[in-house]
Amino acid sequence: MTADTAAPPLAGAVPPAPPGAQHSRGRRTVARLVVRWVFLLVATIFAFHKDILSLVDSTRAGSLNGFVWLMPIAAIIAAIGVARREHTELPIHDRQTDIIVGVLGLVFAVLLQTILLQRYSEYFFLLRIDLAAMWFFVVSSSVVLFGLRPVIRFGWVWMLLLMTFPAGYQLAVILFGGNRASAGLAELVVAAAATAVAVGRSRNRAAVGAMGALLVGLAALTVMVVVTPEAPLLAFQLVPASLSMVLVGVGLFYYARRGRAKYVLGRTLEPLAARQVWAGAALVLAVAAVLSLAKLPELPRPPTSVPGMTFGRPLAAPTGWHQTGESDFKWVKRIYGRNANLIRQEFVADKGNPLWDKQADPRAVVVDSTSTGRPFTLKVYPAKVLYDEGTSRFSDPVPIDLGSGVVGSLVTVVDDKRLLTHNLLTWNWTNGKSAQRVMVAAVDDHDAPEVFPEPTGGLNATLRTLVSVFFRGNQTTWDSHPTFKDRAMLTEFGRGLVEAQMRQLDSPT
């Protein structure tokens, strides 16, 4: 007769929890995760409600920044893939480190939203620095609420969300052609990156996932271009990219687990390392309250509504002036849309005026009219984007009444490279569906009209200006002592130009 003998348990060993206890612990962990994520979502909406509403308005107006709505979808898909991977964290947790790192990130988010956002106010819709502040707020709050180690584990997902910043996407769309298909094509880069993170248990799987997302997305985008070419811009941005991520991700999931049971998570759910987070939650809520008080940059003056006006053709010459030259710049379609155009017209006064020129010689001005079927793009890309003005300083705008309800902005531009000064008079008007920006330029060198600023599509120069402002402040591009030498001439010319267009509107030819 033999007796079964069991080995005595090791001293200090923790016996495994029964299955029922493990299931109960898993449900508590899920509940805690849901509560913390809901809290973080509410705090983020509270802190950035103005920014979110602004993003909704710009999306409805046809802005390319609607691509941002794809980012939460991409992040969720990528996070699901990362969460499914087996990962055992060491039972080491330093709550002080979490708080220190979280506080530093939250402070930086406040600085971005309250200081840097105002410094780049003119490029608000192009850069959307408030989205950078939101990214820092969410990441730092996650460190406070979940701990540094779990946040680092999802590092590739956080890196993916860096693609939320619009400047890179805007430039990609311009390089790809500036149309709806280009907007969808640029979004496929996000889809490929998200799919690579989601399925990337190895480099080969990540490469296969990214390539698959690109191919599926290109196929879906091609179908949209052929079948529904007039679909909304937002559809081109969201549908092909979302479809490619879902199809490729689900397809690779089933392929890798063919013949095996499929589970939502597929691994043991570990308890949260950071358990006592209520003090951290109070910190997150306090910072959210501060951010909610931050003001967004003031919006430009809305364009003057002129129902029935036709844009995209040369402007009629005002009384007392005649046109001497005309140029058309096709590349502007990449920036302002497929129906956009930029026409430069040169006008010379019929007779001289001693108040405008000492020798009473006839003065010359240049008029650049940018027309677009996507009016919101005039806010996204200021007039400076079209010119290589990286070495110039601009004064604060002065409002000028041009009659018929049109109010222009007069600025002085000092070109430190060519040692020239010119005055610019600018205004926008719209017929409801399309819009036009008119810019009238006069140079202080009356004998050299060829030195008028030339449209170049100077995005590189604009980026150089932004970097200079970032490190040295607005003083690098601000003329603090402007001289409006040609104010009287530009005011008279501007009123005459507006009046000429109104006459043409009343009696079309």
XYZ file of C-alpha atoms in Angstrom:
509
model
C 0.000 0.000 0.000
C 1.339 3.372 -0.953
C 0.321 6.861 0.094
C 0.417 9.966 -2.108
C 2.603 12.639 -0.604
C 2.454 16.283 -1.691
C 5.502 18.515 -1.555
C 5.207 21.132 1.173
C 4.724 24.693 -0.119
C 7.752 26.949 -0.177
C 8.018 29.465 2.586
C 6.539 32.841 1.580
C 4.961 31.515 -1.615
C 1.549 32.909 -2.534
C -0.875 30.155 -3.514
C -2.591 30.724 -6.870
C -6.023 32.244 -6.691
C -8.927 29.958 -7.551
C -10.567 30.524 -10.947
C -13.530 32.329 -9.389
C -11.248 34.768 -7.595
C -9.241 35.416 -10.770
C -12.445 36.178 -12.679
C -13.609 38.565 -9.955
C -10.241 40.293 -9.903
C -10.342 40.679 -13.690
C -13.760 42.316 -13.529
C -12.529 44.753 -10.875
C -9.530 45.617 -13.045
C -11.752 46.230 -16.069
C -14.064 48.408 -13.979
C -11.138 50.483 -12.727
C -9.801 50.902 -16.251
C -13.176 52.042 -17.550
C -13.650 54.537 -14.702
C -10.204 56.075 -15.206
C -10.537 56.312 -18.975
C -13.988 57.870 -18.706
C -12.606 60.358 -16.183
C -9.707 61.206 -18.514
C -12.067 61.596 -21.476
C -14.362 63.940 -19.544
C -11.393 65.954 -18.231
C -9.968 66.298 -21.753
C -13.283 67.480 -23.204
C -13.662 69.923 -20.326
C -10.127 71.294 -20.767
C -10.258 71.619 -24.564
C -13.954 72.132 -25.281
C -13.250 75.377 -27.157
C -10.635 73.675 -29.300
C -12.927 70.732 -30.082
C -15.768 73.061 -31.100
C -13.331 75.011 -33.277
C -12.233 71.758 -34.910
C -15.867 70.812 -35.562
C -16.532 74.208 -37.157
C -13.442 74.020 -39.362
C -14.369 70.476 -40.456
C -17.877 71.580 -41.405
C -16.325 74.467 -43.351
C -14.294 72.035 -45.465
C -10.909 72.324 -43.787
C -8.292 69.635 -44.281
C -7.994 69.487 -40.489
C -10.944 67.108 -40.512
C -8.311 64.391 -40.824
C -7.880 64.660 -37.048
C -11.101 62.658 -36.527
C -9.323 59.596 -37.908
C -6.694 59.694 -35.179
C -8.882 58.331 -32.311
C -9.943 55.436 -34.565
C -6.340 54.701 -35.497
C -5.192 54.944 -31.879
C -7.901 52.546 -30.636
C -7.050 49.960 -33.307
C -3.341 50.224 -32.540
C -3.938 50.058 -28.768
C -6.071 46.910 -29.107
C -3.239 45.211 -30.945
C -0.673 46.205 -28.311
C -2.966 45.197 -25.437
C -3.353 41.667 -26.855
C 0.354 40.916 -26.597
C 1.653 38.962 -23.639
C 3.455 41.264 -21.270
C 4.450 40.755 -17.661
C 5.493 43.828 -15.720
C 7.806 43.642 -12.768
C 6.046 44.282 -9.442
C 7.942 47.556 -9.086
C 6.102 50.832 -8.922
C 7.359 54.287 -7.978
C 4.409 56.592 -7.461
C 6.667 59.612 -6.932
C 8.173 59.169 -10.390
C 4.701 59.024 -11.912
C 3.719 62.305 -10.257
C 6.964 64.076 -11.197
C 6.776 63.045 -14.868
C 3.057 63.776 -15.023
C 3.400 67.228 -13.469
C 6.175 68.195 -15.897
C 4.053 67.167 -18.863
C 0.957 68.947 -17.550
C 2.925 72.153 -17.002
C 4.219 71.963 -20.553
C 0.657 71.497 -21.826
C -0.404 74.670 -20.008
C 2.551 76.599 -21.462
C 1.702 75.468 -24.984
C -1.946 76.426 -24.641
C -1.475 79.781 -22.928
C 1.769 81.149 -24.419
C 2.924 79.431 -27.595
C -0.577 79.247 -29.061
C -0.867 83.045 -28.950
C 2.627 83.490 -30.375
C 1.566 81.624 -33.524
C -1.932 83.113 -33.615
C -1.747 84.009 -37.310
C -1.033 80.360 -38.174
C -3.571 78.889 -35.760
C -5.494 76.811 -38.295
C -2.316 75.654 -40.042
C -0.419 74.509 -36.941
C -3.168 73.828 -34.355
C -0.711 73.982 -31.463
C -3.679 73.437 -29.165
C -3.718 69.821 -30.374
C -0.117 69.500 -29.205
C -1.206 70.796 -25.800
C -4.026 68.237 -25.796
C -1.538 65.441 -26.596
C 0.702 66.415 -23.689
C -2.306 66.686 -21.385
C -3.614 63.211 -22.256
C -0.203 61.524 -22.075
C 0.750 63.221 -18.792
C -2.646 62.538 -17.247
C -2.301 58.890 -18.251
C 1.016 58.728 -16.413
C -0.661 60.139 -13.310
C -3.704 57.856 -13.533
C -2.144 54.598 -14.765
C 1.575 54.850 -14.040
C 4.650 55.431 -16.167
C 5.309 51.785 -17.038
C 1.906 51.114 -18.671
C 2.176 54.364 -20.629
C 5.633 53.377 -21.905
C 4.274 49.975 -22.904
C 1.890 51.749 -25.304
C 4.656 54.084 -26.470
C 4.119 53.352 -30.181
C 0.464 54.303 -29.839
C 1.412 57.641 -28.299
C 3.956 58.150 -31.072
C 1.215 57.454 -33.602
C -0.913 60.210 -32.065
C 1.889 62.679 -32.787
C 0.593 62.550 -36.365
C -2.392 64.555 -35.097
C -0.464 67.790 -35.653
C -1.796 69.201 -38.955
C 1.295 70.886 -40.429
C 2.822 67.644 -41.727
C -0.492 66.448 -43.114
C -1.170 69.798 -44.792
C 2.223 69.724 -46.500
C 1.694 66.102 -47.602
C -1.657 66.978 -49.205
C -0.050 69.898 -51.041
C 2.770 67.664 -52.321
C 0.280 65.000 -53.457
C -1.746 67.509 -55.478
C -4.032 69.400 -53.099
C -7.330 67.706 -54.091
C -9.729 65.302 -52.364
C -7.818 62.230 -53.525
C -4.603 63.740 -52.155
C -6.285 64.240 -48.780
C -7.302 60.578 -48.715
C -3.860 59.445 -49.873
C -2.151 61.344 -47.068
C -4.484 59.663 -44.556
C -3.302 56.246 -45.767
C 0.062 57.029 -44.182
C -1.728 57.198 -40.828
C -3.606 53.971 -41.595
C -0.396 52.157 -42.511
C 1.338 53.297 -39.323
C -1.621 52.320 -37.115
C -1.921 48.889 -38.725
C 1.808 48.279 -38.336
C 1.570 49.052 -34.615
C -1.561 46.921 -34.183
C -0.234 43.739 -35.838
C 3.474 44.315 -35.306
C 4.432 41.429 -33.007
C 7.490 41.278 -35.265
C 9.042 43.550 -37.883
C 7.878 41.303 -40.692
C 4.274 41.358 -39.465
C 4.442 45.140 -39.078
C 5.710 45.514 -42.648
C 3.013 43.178 -43.985
C 0.328 45.078 -42.061
C 1.500 48.478 -43.282
C 1.757 47.328 -46.896
C -1.632 45.637 -46.728
C -3.247 48.777 -45.324
C -1.735 50.868 -48.110
C -2.925 48.504 -50.852
C -6.448 48.118 -49.466
C -6.669 51.860 -48.826
C -5.483 52.681 -52.353
C -8.083 50.315 -53.792
C -10.865 51.912 -51.728
C -9.634 55.402 -52.621
C -9.572 54.532 -56.321
C -13.158 53.304 -56.146
C -14.222 56.564 -54.486
C -12.435 58.685 -57.090
C -14.149 56.785 -59.931
C -17.611 56.204 -58.444
C -18.115 59.173 -56.103
C -15.639 61.891 -57.164
C -17.820 64.637 -55.633
C -18.096 62.971 -52.220
C -17.369 65.249 -49.229
C -13.752 65.847 -48.342
C -14.260 64.198 -44.944
C -15.417 60.986 -46.651
C -12.197 60.827 -48.677
C -10.231 61.329 -45.478
C -11.994 58.773 -43.281
C -13.498 55.972 -45.376
C -10.464 54.472 -47.224
C -8.157 54.768 -44.201
C -10.650 53.336 -41.689
C -11.652 50.511 -44.031
C -8.030 49.510 -44.647
C -7.156 49.421 -40.939
C -10.176 47.316 -40.015
C -9.972 44.855 -42.909
C -6.225 44.267 -42.699
C -6.187 44.118 -38.895
C -9.087 41.655 -38.658
C -7.765 39.633 -41.593
C -4.316 39.174 -40.051
C -5.912 38.372 -36.687
C -7.914 35.478 -38.143
C -5.041 34.320 -40.338
C -2.603 34.100 -37.415
C -5.148 32.176 -35.292
C -6.627 29.908 -37.931
C -7.713 26.598 -36.405
C -7.582 28.032 -32.875
C -10.086 29.627 -30.551
C -10.408 33.412 -30.840
C -10.560 35.599 -27.744
C -11.015 39.340 -27.355
C -7.900 39.771 -25.223
C -6.188 36.407 -25.371
C -4.028 36.897 -22.278
C -4.251 37.252 -18.509
C -5.402 40.680 -17.400
C -3.001 41.947 -14.769
C -4.127 44.210 -11.913
C -3.371 47.909 -12.197
C -0.019 48.897 -10.780
C -1.133 52.397 -9.777
C -3.998 51.820 -7.358
C -4.230 54.985 -5.244
C -4.794 57.658 -7.864
C -7.414 59.941 -6.348
C -4.850 62.603 -5.455
C -3.580 62.399 -9.032
C -7.124 62.681 -10.334
C -7.534 65.927 -8.406
C -4.316 67.215 -10.009
C -5.569 66.320 -13.501
C -8.898 68.016 -12.840
C -7.188 71.192 -11.561
C -5.007 71.440 -14.682
C -8.051 70.791 -16.860
C -9.804 73.726 -15.189
C -6.832 75.998 -15.937
C -6.718 74.886 -19.577
C -10.448 75.430 -19.987
C -9.925 79.128 -19.240
C -7.311 79.595 -21.982
C -8.496 81.720 -24.904
C -8.089 80.744 -28.509
C -6.504 83.275 -30.895
C -8.862 85.869 -32.290
C -10.281 84.861 -35.648
C -9.625 87.042 -38.709
C -12.304 89.491 -39.772
C -15.025 87.534 -41.622
C -15.155 88.148 -45.379
C -17.615 90.655 -46.766
C -20.653 88.952 -48.254
C -21.320 90.004 -51.857
C -24.054 87.745 -53.300
C -23.783 87.168 -57.014
C -20.143 88.181 -57.376
C -18.071 85.985 -59.704
C -14.526 85.118 -58.697
C -11.658 83.585 -60.615
C -11.427 86.235 -63.350
C -9.291 89.404 -63.633
C -10.549 92.369 -61.640
C -11.931 95.396 -63.449
C -9.626 98.429 -63.383
C -10.728 101.333 -61.184
C -11.423 104.733 -62.632
C -8.181 106.650 -63.291
C -6.036 103.514 -63.647
C -5.206 101.173 -66.516
C -3.827 97.631 -66.561
C -0.316 97.058 -67.945
C 0.303 93.392 -67.166
C -1.300 90.142 -66.060
C 0.029 86.786 -64.821
C -1.625 83.539 -63.697
C -0.062 81.169 -61.145
C -1.350 77.600 -61.518
C 0.485 76.087 -58.550
C -1.921 77.780 -56.141
C -4.393 74.923 -56.772
C -2.235 72.687 -54.582
C -2.821 74.984 -51.626
C -6.335 76.350 -52.059
C -8.027 73.551 -53.995
C -8.594 72.391 -57.544
C -10.835 75.355 -58.480
C -8.471 77.969 -57.059
C -6.467 80.485 -59.057
C -4.109 83.368 -58.393
C -4.101 86.259 -60.851
C -1.571 89.092 -60.668
C -2.492 92.365 -62.358
C -0.299 95.445 -62.715
C -2.019 98.827 -62.757
C -0.581 102.276 -63.502
C -2.296 105.594 -62.789
C -3.496 107.496 -65.850
C -1.768 110.629 -64.564
C 0.668 111.538 -61.832
C -0.155 112.964 -58.425
C 2.401 115.109 -56.551
C 1.008 113.815 -53.269
C 2.033 110.282 -54.258
C 5.321 111.029 -56.030
C 7.663 114.013 -55.782
C 8.089 114.170 -59.562
C 4.353 113.598 -60.056
C 5.103 110.474 -62.065
C 2.249 107.985 -62.449
C 2.461 105.401 -59.680
C 2.206 101.639 -60.188
C 0.555 99.056 -57.957
C 0.198 95.303 -58.133
C -3.010 93.419 -57.324
C -2.936 89.707 -56.441
C -6.392 88.104 -56.297
C -6.612 84.572 -54.891
C -9.945 82.841 -55.551
C -10.998 79.471 -54.119
C -14.034 77.242 -53.859
C -12.947 76.323 -50.323
C -13.226 79.657 -48.465
C -11.883 78.271 -45.198
C -8.465 77.719 -46.773
C -7.959 81.495 -46.792
C -7.895 81.281 -42.987
C -5.614 78.246 -42.924
C -3.040 79.704 -45.313
C -2.472 83.432 -44.705
C -1.295 85.632 -47.555
C 2.271 85.340 -46.247
C 2.355 81.671 -47.244
C 2.356 82.650 -50.912
C 5.451 84.842 -50.692
C 9.047 84.358 -49.651
C 8.922 86.873 -46.824
C 11.172 85.046 -44.383
C 13.407 88.115 -43.979
C 10.572 90.657 -43.667
C 8.897 92.353 -40.722
C 5.183 93.131 -40.671
C 3.375 95.863 -38.779
C 0.088 95.484 -36.947
C -2.855 95.816 -39.367
C -4.768 99.082 -39.622
C -8.421 98.868 -40.746
C -9.336 100.845 -43.873
C -12.936 101.514 -44.949
C -13.209 100.783 -48.666
C -16.939 101.393 -49.053
C -19.794 98.974 -49.882
C -19.276 97.316 -46.498
C -15.733 96.218 -47.342
C -13.065 96.797 -44.694
C -9.447 96.206 -45.637
C -6.306 95.753 -43.543
C -3.268 97.921 -44.244
C 0.192 96.747 -43.133
C 3.749 97.859 -43.687
C 6.299 95.242 -44.736
C 9.999 95.930 -44.236
C 12.234 93.703 -46.344
C 15.550 93.707 -44.469
C 17.253 91.676 -47.187
C 16.515 94.018 -50.105
C 16.221 97.156 -47.939
C 12.757 97.933 -49.258
C 9.465 98.901 -47.687
C 6.074 98.247 -49.181
C 2.507 98.773 -48.005
C -0.092 96.012 -48.427
C -3.850 96.502 -48.463
C -5.796 93.253 -48.126
C -9.450 92.244 -47.899
C -11.592 89.130 -48.367
C -15.070 88.809 -49.823
C -17.372 85.893 -50.571
C -20.489 85.072 -52.565
C -21.463 82.292 -50.156
C -19.944 79.348 -52.037
C -16.517 80.687 -52.974
C -14.268 83.446 -51.725
C -11.485 85.729 -52.859
C -8.605 87.488 -51.155
C -7.416 90.707 -52.803
C -4.002 92.110 -51.954
C -2.821 95.468 -53.301
C 0.902 96.249 -52.993
C 2.794 99.519 -53.382
C 6.582 99.785 -53.046
C 8.484 102.822 -51.765
C 10.966 102.506 -54.667
C 8.884 104.188 -57.355
C 11.462 103.559 -60.081
C 11.583 99.768 -59.726
C 8.106 98.214 -59.985
C 9.675 94.803 -60.569
C 10.571 94.594 -56.885
C 6.977 93.862 -55.903
C 6.838 90.686 -53.777
C 6.546 87.732 -56.140
C 4.175 84.831 -55.362
C 6.365 81.775 -54.917
C 4.350 79.384 -52.795
C 7.073 79.889 -50.213
C 6.101 77.208 -47.687
C 9.764 76.594 -46.917
C 10.238 80.282 -46.147
C 7.130 80.194 -43.953
C 8.525 77.271 -42.000
C 11.768 79.183 -41.496
C 9.759 82.116 -40.181
C 7.886 79.872 -37.744
C 11.131 78.453 -36.383
C 12.532 81.964 -35.980
C 9.422 83.091 -34.104
C 9.581 79.975 -31.918
C 13.099 80.709 -30.691
C 13.167 84.530 -30.768
C 9.545 85.564 -30.429
C 7.283 87.744 -32.534
C 9.816 90.576 -32.478
C 11.624 88.892 -35.374
C 8.652 89.412 -37.718
C 7.084 92.539 -36.203
C 7.632 96.095 -37.384
C 7.084 98.170 -34.235
C 7.470 101.556 -35.994
C 5.527 101.339 -39.251
C 5.367 104.125 -41.838
C 2.338 104.069 -44.112
C 3.760 106.231 -46.889
C 1.229 105.068 -49.480
C -1.822 104.964 -47.246
C -3.671 107.703 -49.135
C -2.917 106.203 -52.557
C -3.853 102.638 -51.544
C -7.047 103.831 -49.873
C -8.136 105.699 -53.013
C -7.125 102.804 -55.275
C -8.811 100.229 -53.027
C -12.086 102.156 -52.950
C -11.964 102.572 -56.708
C -11.247 98.847 -57.188
C -14.167 97.848 -54.959
C -16.452 100.309 -56.736
C -15.414 98.940 -60.139
C -16.326 95.381 -59.123
C -19.672 96.536 -57.737
C -20.470 98.335 -60.997
C -19.599 95.178 -62.890
C -21.873 93.218 -60.563
C -24.793 95.572 -61.142
C -24.385 95.550 -64.928
C -22.689 92.305 -66.007
C -21.222 92.161 -69.481
